[in-house]
């Protein structure tokens, strides 16, 4: 699910107080030393290698890794395999793209590079709890120039959706919020209100067998956005799926009611505003 609210959640000052101090990590590289054609005593002496340092530092946009590790671990258990959390590293200012961004996990006894894709996507590795407490997320970007976007995605395809799955996703969404956050922080995390289906054109329906025949129920579209756009490579582009509908799981239709959606539809979650 794409959740701008979640992005605000992971950068809130209340949670940044939990962040640990992050030390700098140093990478060494060597420079070849040219030798004179004619050997000399000086040339035979051990060459002094030049050291080049790349400073990796903590950024306010990144939560303490121990907290992220705990969230990802709970997603695997409480989430029942229905949802996943995808991350993207993005510039804070779209007009100032990140230059050769690098991320890593660092602790006293290990250094784990985190590959960053061309579009900023990255995957945080899971560590045992004891190791996660010592690890920190660092980047080579100046402080205040980047942001982390969290995308809660549904691990299902539109053709796999029926009302039973919708109700299961809603139950899991409620459990994630109540079990992953203490009660005094739940107001920071928006409530999941339904499963959202977005498509290139409207035309969804639910179908289920009843009385020896197949019943079909058309679904209503949400009010369209005035200027639907999505960000791609730092630019605004027309949304390829501007038409959406939502199933809350509270509808009185049977569990067997199956979603029939236009081709190239995408699932996400509808969040409370």
mmCIF file of C-alpha atoms in Angstrom:
data_model
loop_
_atom_site.group_PDB
_atom_site.id
_atom_site.type_symbol
_atom_site.label_atom_id
_atom_site.label_comp_id
_atom_site.label_asym_id
_atom_site.label_seq_id
_atom_site.Cartn_x
_atom_site.Cartn_y
_atom_site.Cartn_z
ATOM 1 C CA UNK A 1 0.000 0.000 0.000
ATOM 2 C CA UNK A 2 1.234 3.266 -0.783
ATOM 3 C CA UNK A 3 1.071 5.256 2.369
ATOM 4 C CA UNK A 4 2.275 8.780 2.563
ATOM 5 C CA UNK A 5 0.967 8.694 6.136
ATOM 6 C CA UNK A 6 3.387 5.904 6.908
ATOM 7 C CA UNK A 7 6.205 7.998 5.524
ATOM 8 C CA UNK A 8 5.269 10.703 8.013
ATOM 9 C CA UNK A 9 5.102 8.053 10.713
ATOM 10 C CA UNK A 10 8.675 6.873 10.216
ATOM 11 C CA UNK A 11 10.031 10.418 10.253
ATOM 12 C CA UNK A 12 8.064 11.799 13.208
ATOM 13 C CA UNK A 13 10.154 13.645 15.865
ATOM 14 C CA UNK A 14 8.605 11.500 18.596
ATOM 15 C CA UNK A 15 10.200 8.430 17.125
ATOM 16 C CA UNK A 16 13.469 10.060 16.113
ATOM 17 C CA UNK A 17 14.228 10.448 19.814
ATOM 18 C CA UNK A 18 14.643 6.683 19.833
ATOM 19 C CA UNK A 19 17.453 6.904 17.286
ATOM 20 C CA UNK A 20 20.923 5.874 18.389
ATOM 21 C CA UNK A 21 24.097 7.763 17.577
ATOM 22 C CA UNK A 22 25.675 6.439 14.420
ATOM 23 C CA UNK A 23 29.403 6.442 13.886
ATOM 24 C CA UNK A 24 31.147 6.991 10.592
ATOM 25 C CA UNK A 25 32.255 4.031 8.516
ATOM 26 C CA UNK A 26 35.429 4.219 6.529
ATOM 27 C CA UNK A 27 36.093 2.504 3.226
ATOM 28 C CA UNK A 28 39.677 2.121 2.094
ATOM 29 C CA UNK A 29 40.870 2.152 -1.470
ATOM 30 C CA UNK A 30 44.353 1.973 -2.878
ATOM 31 C CA UNK A 31 46.129 3.971 -5.525
ATOM 32 C CA UNK A 32 48.751 2.389 -7.739
ATOM 33 C CA UNK A 33 52.233 3.838 -7.314
ATOM 34 C CA UNK A 34 54.198 4.407 -10.523
ATOM 35 C CA UNK A 35 57.813 3.356 -10.492
ATOM 36 C CA UNK A 36 60.766 4.820 -12.404
ATOM 37 C CA UNK A 37 62.166 2.729 -15.219
ATOM 38 C CA UNK A 38 65.589 2.669 -13.551
ATOM 39 C CA UNK A 39 65.470 0.909 -10.152
ATOM 40 C CA UNK A 40 66.773 2.788 -7.137
ATOM 41 C CA UNK A 41 66.945 2.145 -3.386
ATOM 42 C CA UNK A 42 63.942 4.446 -2.879
ATOM 43 C CA UNK A 43 61.964 2.549 -5.489
ATOM 44 C CA UNK A 44 62.543 -0.772 -3.750
ATOM 45 C CA UNK A 45 61.159 0.528 -0.426
ATOM 46 C CA UNK A 46 57.534 -0.427 0.536
ATOM 47 C CA UNK A 47 55.071 1.935 -1.150
ATOM 48 C CA UNK A 48 52.837 4.117 1.058
ATOM 49 C CA UNK A 49 49.183 3.635 -0.020
ATOM 50 C CA UNK A 50 46.929 6.668 -0.149
ATOM 51 C CA UNK A 51 43.714 6.353 1.892
ATOM 52 C CA UNK A 52 40.406 7.621 0.498
ATOM 53 C CA UNK A 53 37.488 7.871 2.942
ATOM 54 C CA UNK A 54 33.759 7.874 2.274
ATOM 55 C CA UNK A 55 31.770 9.075 5.268
ATOM 56 C CA UNK A 56 28.624 7.094 6.044
ATOM 57 C CA UNK A 57 26.394 8.870 8.517
ATOM 58 C CA UNK A 58 23.007 8.607 10.129
ATOM 59 C CA UNK A 59 20.170 10.623 8.601
ATOM 60 C CA UNK A 60 17.069 11.824 10.497
ATOM 61 C CA UNK A 61 14.941 10.142 7.797
ATOM 62 C CA UNK A 62 15.955 6.684 9.043
ATOM 63 C CA UNK A 63 14.543 5.031 12.161
ATOM 64 C CA UNK A 64 16.820 3.006 14.441
ATOM 65 C CA UNK A 65 17.424 -0.290 12.686
ATOM 66 C CA UNK A 66 16.333 -2.310 15.722
ATOM 67 C CA UNK A 67 12.837 -0.832 15.346
ATOM 68 C CA UNK A 68 12.733 -1.462 11.588
ATOM 69 C CA UNK A 69 13.981 -5.018 12.120
ATOM 70 C CA UNK A 70 11.228 -5.637 14.687
ATOM 71 C CA UNK A 71 8.549 -4.245 12.359
ATOM 72 C CA UNK A 72 9.705 -6.417 9.448
ATOM 73 C CA UNK A 73 9.885 -9.503 11.670
ATOM 74 C CA UNK A 74 6.349 -8.936 12.940
ATOM 75 C CA UNK A 75 5.106 -8.405 9.397
ATOM 76 C CA UNK A 76 6.250 -11.932 8.604
ATOM 77 C CA UNK A 77 4.320 -13.421 11.513
ATOM 78 C CA UNK A 78 1.323 -11.171 12.180
ATOM 79 C CA UNK A 79 0.950 -10.392 8.477
ATOM 80 C CA UNK A 80 0.336 -14.062 7.616
ATOM 81 C CA UNK A 81 2.198 -13.566 4.345
ATOM 82 C CA UNK A 82 -0.533 -11.252 3.020
ATOM 83 C CA UNK A 83 1.438 -8.006 3.150
ATOM 84 C CA UNK A 84 4.999 -6.799 2.803
ATOM 85 C CA UNK A 85 6.791 -3.505 3.408
ATOM 86 C CA UNK A 86 8.814 -2.109 0.508
ATOM 87 C CA UNK A 87 11.248 0.759 0.945
ATOM 88 C CA UNK A 88 12.466 3.482 -1.385
ATOM 89 C CA UNK A 89 15.268 5.983 -0.905
ATOM 90 C CA UNK A 90 14.158 9.313 -2.406
ATOM 91 C CA UNK A 91 15.472 12.878 -2.470
ATOM 92 C CA UNK A 92 13.798 15.230 -0.044
ATOM 93 C CA UNK A 93 13.746 17.813 -2.826
ATOM 94 C CA UNK A 94 12.671 16.364 -6.184
ATOM 95 C CA UNK A 95 14.739 19.025 -7.933
ATOM 96 C CA UNK A 96 17.918 17.780 -6.269
ATOM 97 C CA UNK A 97 18.363 14.071 -7.084
ATOM 98 C CA UNK A 98 20.541 11.879 -4.912
ATOM 99 C CA UNK A 99 24.009 11.268 -6.349
ATOM 100 C CA UNK A 100 25.280 7.682 -6.150
ATOM 101 C CA UNK A 101 23.300 6.905 -2.972
ATOM 102 C CA UNK A 102 24.645 4.155 -0.736
ATOM 103 C CA UNK A 103 23.161 2.491 2.329
ATOM 104 C CA UNK A 104 24.665 0.057 4.801
ATOM 105 C CA UNK A 105 24.070 -1.628 8.131
ATOM 106 C CA UNK A 106 26.978 -1.109 10.484
ATOM 107 C CA UNK A 107 27.938 -2.324 13.923
ATOM 108 C CA UNK A 108 31.198 -2.871 15.767
ATOM 109 C CA UNK A 109 31.786 -6.298 14.224
ATOM 110 C CA UNK A 110 29.995 -6.186 10.844
ATOM 111 C CA UNK A 111 29.367 -4.017 7.817
ATOM 112 C CA UNK A 112 26.492 -5.034 5.508
ATOM 113 C CA UNK A 113 26.034 -3.040 2.276
ATOM 114 C CA UNK A 114 22.396 -2.530 1.233
ATOM 115 C CA UNK A 115 22.022 -2.447 -2.576
ATOM 116 C CA UNK A 116 19.963 0.509 -3.838
ATOM 117 C CA UNK A 117 18.224 0.077 -7.212
ATOM 118 C CA UNK A 118 18.111 2.788 -9.862
ATOM 119 C CA UNK A 119 14.606 3.784 -8.746
ATOM 120 C CA UNK A 120 15.686 3.962 -5.079
ATOM 121 C CA UNK A 121 14.167 0.640 -4.040
ATOM 122 C CA UNK A 122 16.040 -1.355 -1.413
ATOM 123 C CA UNK A 123 15.489 -4.311 0.880
ATOM 124 C CA UNK A 124 16.494 -4.256 4.526
ATOM 125 C CA UNK A 125 18.031 -7.552 5.695
ATOM 126 C CA UNK A 126 16.619 -9.215 8.786
ATOM 127 C CA UNK A 127 18.998 -9.848 11.668
ATOM 128 C CA UNK A 128 18.616 -11.736 14.952
ATOM 129 C CA UNK A 129 17.298 -9.437 17.654
ATOM 130 C CA UNK A 130 20.606 -9.271 19.541
ATOM 131 C CA UNK A 131 22.513 -8.242 16.399
ATOM 132 C CA UNK A 132 19.828 -5.756 15.357
ATOM 133 C CA UNK A 133 20.257 -3.814 18.620
ATOM 134 C CA UNK A 134 23.877 -3.084 17.721
ATOM 135 C CA UNK A 135 23.293 -2.247 14.044
ATOM 136 C CA UNK A 136 22.636 1.189 12.556
ATOM 137 C CA UNK A 137 21.464 2.318 9.117
ATOM 138 C CA UNK A 138 23.863 4.769 7.493
ATOM 139 C CA UNK A 139 24.055 6.582 4.171
ATOM 140 C CA UNK A 140 26.615 8.584 2.238
ATOM 141 C CA UNK A 141 24.165 11.428 1.630
ATOM 142 C CA UNK A 142 24.295 14.788 3.450
ATOM 143 C CA UNK A 143 21.836 15.020 6.299
ATOM 144 C CA UNK A 144 18.436 16.358 5.366
ATOM 145 C CA UNK A 145 18.728 15.571 1.646
ATOM 146 C CA UNK A 146 16.932 12.221 1.524
ATOM 147 C CA UNK A 147 13.748 10.591 2.732
ATOM 148 C CA UNK A 148 12.605 7.016 3.196
ATOM 149 C CA UNK A 149 9.249 6.023 1.735
ATOM 150 C CA UNK A 150 7.471 2.960 3.070
ATOM 151 C CA UNK A 151 5.055 1.104 0.819
ATOM 152 C CA UNK A 152 2.808 -1.532 2.361
ATOM 153 C CA UNK A 153 2.037 -3.866 -0.524
ATOM 154 C CA UNK A 154 -0.501 -6.671 -0.841
ATOM 155 C CA UNK A 155 0.925 -10.115 -1.657
ATOM 156 C CA UNK A 156 -2.021 -11.113 -3.803
ATOM 157 C CA UNK A 157 -3.228 -10.608 -7.363
ATOM 158 C CA UNK A 158 -6.641 -9.187 -8.286
ATOM 159 C CA UNK A 159 -7.735 -12.524 -9.750
ATOM 160 C CA UNK A 160 -7.090 -14.166 -6.356
ATOM 161 C CA UNK A 161 -9.388 -11.817 -4.436
ATOM 162 C CA UNK A 162 -12.719 -12.896 -2.990
ATOM 163 C CA UNK A 163 -14.607 -11.528 -0.006
ATOM 164 C CA UNK A 164 -13.033 -14.118 2.283
ATOM 165 C CA UNK A 165 -9.580 -12.781 1.417
ATOM 166 C CA UNK A 166 -10.746 -9.177 1.813
ATOM 167 C CA UNK A 167 -11.983 -9.915 5.340
ATOM 168 C CA UNK A 168 -8.751 -11.715 6.167
ATOM 169 C CA UNK A 169 -6.676 -8.745 4.969
ATOM 170 C CA UNK A 170 -8.758 -6.390 7.099
ATOM 171 C CA UNK A 171 -8.287 -8.607 10.157
ATOM 172 C CA UNK A 172 -4.531 -8.739 9.553
ATOM 173 C CA UNK A 173 -4.401 -4.965 9.082
ATOM 174 C CA UNK A 174 -6.083 -4.439 12.452
ATOM 175 C CA UNK A 175 -3.681 -6.897 14.110
ATOM 176 C CA UNK A 176 -0.644 -5.170 12.610
ATOM 177 C CA UNK A 177 -1.670 -1.842 14.072
ATOM 178 C CA UNK A 178 -2.574 -3.145 17.535
ATOM 179 C CA UNK A 179 0.267 -5.663 17.964
ATOM 180 C CA UNK A 180 3.124 -3.745 16.367
ATOM 181 C CA UNK A 181 2.496 -0.407 18.090
ATOM 182 C CA UNK A 182 1.887 0.453 21.757
ATOM 183 C CA UNK A 183 -1.465 2.124 22.319
ATOM 184 C CA UNK A 184 0.077 5.584 22.831
ATOM 185 C CA UNK A 185 1.626 5.502 19.323
ATOM 186 C CA UNK A 186 -1.290 4.059 17.373
ATOM 187 C CA UNK A 187 -2.598 7.512 16.523
ATOM 188 C CA UNK A 188 0.546 7.938 14.384
ATOM 189 C CA UNK A 189 -0.377 4.992 12.151
ATOM 190 C CA UNK A 190 -3.476 5.385 9.968
ATOM 191 C CA UNK A 191 -6.166 2.731 10.143
ATOM 192 C CA UNK A 192 -6.680 0.423 7.162
ATOM 193 C CA UNK A 193 -10.240 0.955 5.933
ATOM 194 C CA UNK A 194 -10.403 -1.393 2.976
ATOM 195 C CA UNK A 195 -8.807 -3.162 0.043
ATOM 196 C CA UNK A 196 -8.399 -0.743 -2.867
ATOM 197 C CA UNK A 197 -8.499 -1.926 -6.485
ATOM 198 C CA UNK A 198 -7.264 0.546 -9.112
ATOM 199 C CA UNK A 199 -7.555 -0.063 -12.860
ATOM 200 C CA UNK A 200 -6.985 1.580 -16.254
ATOM 201 C CA UNK A 201 -10.766 1.788 -16.621
ATOM 202 C CA UNK A 202 -13.800 1.270 -14.406
ATOM 203 C CA UNK A 203 -15.726 -1.985 -14.558
ATOM 204 C CA UNK A 204 -15.364 -4.225 -11.498
ATOM 205 C CA UNK A 205 -17.864 -6.731 -10.214
ATOM 206 C CA UNK A 206 -18.263 -9.545 -7.730
ATOM 207 C CA UNK A 207 -19.499 -12.923 -8.918
ATOM 208 C CA UNK A 208 -20.672 -15.892 -6.864
ATOM 209 C CA UNK A 209 -22.802 -19.004 -7.428
ATOM 210 C CA UNK A 210 -26.286 -19.073 -5.947
ATOM 211 C CA UNK A 211 -29.290 -21.237 -6.693
ATOM 212 C CA UNK A 212 -27.650 -22.944 -9.632
ATOM 213 C CA UNK A 213 -26.702 -19.709 -11.351
ATOM 214 C CA UNK A 214 -23.919 -17.108 -11.178
ATOM 215 C CA UNK A 215 -24.839 -13.756 -9.672
ATOM 216 C CA UNK A 216 -22.882 -10.633 -10.646
ATOM 217 C CA UNK A 217 -22.795 -7.379 -8.681
ATOM 218 C CA UNK A 218 -21.155 -4.251 -10.214
ATOM 219 C CA UNK A 219 -18.946 -2.202 -7.859
ATOM 220 C CA UNK A 220 -19.061 1.577 -7.638
ATOM 221 C CA UNK A 221 -16.023 3.680 -8.488
ATOM 222 C CA UNK A 222 -14.514 6.169 -6.072
ATOM 223 C CA UNK A 223 -14.726 9.849 -7.058
ATOM 224 C CA UNK A 224 -11.953 10.396 -9.627
ATOM 225 C CA UNK A 225 -8.967 12.558 -8.834
ATOM 226 C CA UNK A 226 -8.891 15.905 -10.662
ATOM 227 C CA UNK A 227 -5.329 15.369 -11.840
ATOM 228 C CA UNK A 228 -4.230 11.803 -11.160
ATOM 229 C CA UNK A 229 -0.437 11.531 -11.356
ATOM 230 C CA UNK A 230 2.243 9.215 -10.091
ATOM 231 C CA UNK A 231 5.913 9.911 -9.531
ATOM 232 C CA UNK A 232 8.317 7.978 -11.723
ATOM 233 C CA UNK A 233 12.028 8.716 -11.848
ATOM 234 C CA UNK A 234 11.394 11.951 -9.980
ATOM 235 C CA UNK A 235 8.807 13.177 -12.507
ATOM 236 C CA UNK A 236 5.034 13.430 -12.463
ATOM 237 C CA UNK A 237 3.334 11.186 -15.015
ATOM 238 C CA UNK A 238 -0.322 10.353 -15.679
ATOM 239 C CA UNK A 239 -1.593 7.589 -13.422
ATOM 240 C CA UNK A 240 -2.025 4.431 -15.545
ATOM 241 C CA UNK A 241 -4.761 3.259 -13.137
ATOM 242 C CA UNK A 242 -6.878 6.341 -12.375
ATOM 243 C CA UNK A 243 -10.110 4.463 -11.590
ATOM 244 C CA UNK A 244 -10.492 2.801 -8.184
ATOM 245 C CA UNK A 245 -13.013 0.983 -6.012
ATOM 246 C CA UNK A 246 -12.810 -0.217 -2.397
ATOM 247 C CA UNK A 247 -14.000 -3.303 -0.524
ATOM 248 C CA UNK A 248 -14.169 -2.866 3.246
ATOM 249 C CA UNK A 249 -14.873 -6.496 4.160
ATOM 250 C CA UNK A 250 -18.057 -5.456 5.981
ATOM 251 C CA UNK A 251 -20.273 -5.954 2.952
ATOM 252 C CA UNK A 252 -22.961 -8.632 3.339
ATOM 253 C CA UNK A 253 -21.888 -10.547 0.274
ATOM 254 C CA UNK A 254 -20.762 -14.161 0.762
ATOM 255 C CA UNK A 255 -17.129 -15.163 1.265
ATOM 256 C CA UNK A 256 -17.233 -16.924 -2.098
ATOM 257 C CA UNK A 257 -17.972 -13.666 -3.956
ATOM 258 C CA UNK A 258 -14.999 -13.324 -6.312
ATOM 259 C CA UNK A 259 -13.601 -10.095 -7.710
ATOM 260 C CA UNK A 260 -13.601 -9.648 -11.479
ATOM 261 C CA UNK A 261 -11.454 -6.637 -12.392
ATOM 262 C CA UNK A 262 -10.140 -5.094 -15.642
ATOM 263 C CA UNK A 263 -6.733 -6.210 -16.874
ATOM 264 C CA UNK A 264 -3.654 -4.556 -15.363
ATOM 265 C CA UNK A 265 -5.420 -3.737 -12.088
ATOM 266 C CA UNK A 266 -3.424 -3.239 -8.888
ATOM 267 C CA UNK A 267 -4.234 -3.898 -5.238
ATOM 268 C CA UNK A 268 -3.385 -1.588 -2.361
ATOM 269 C CA UNK A 269 -5.019 -0.502 0.880
ATOM 270 C CA UNK A 270 -7.329 2.369 1.598
ATOM 271 C CA UNK A 271 -6.184 4.298 4.663
ATOM 272 C CA UNK A 272 -8.117 6.550 6.997
ATOM 273 C CA UNK A 273 -7.420 10.246 6.449
#
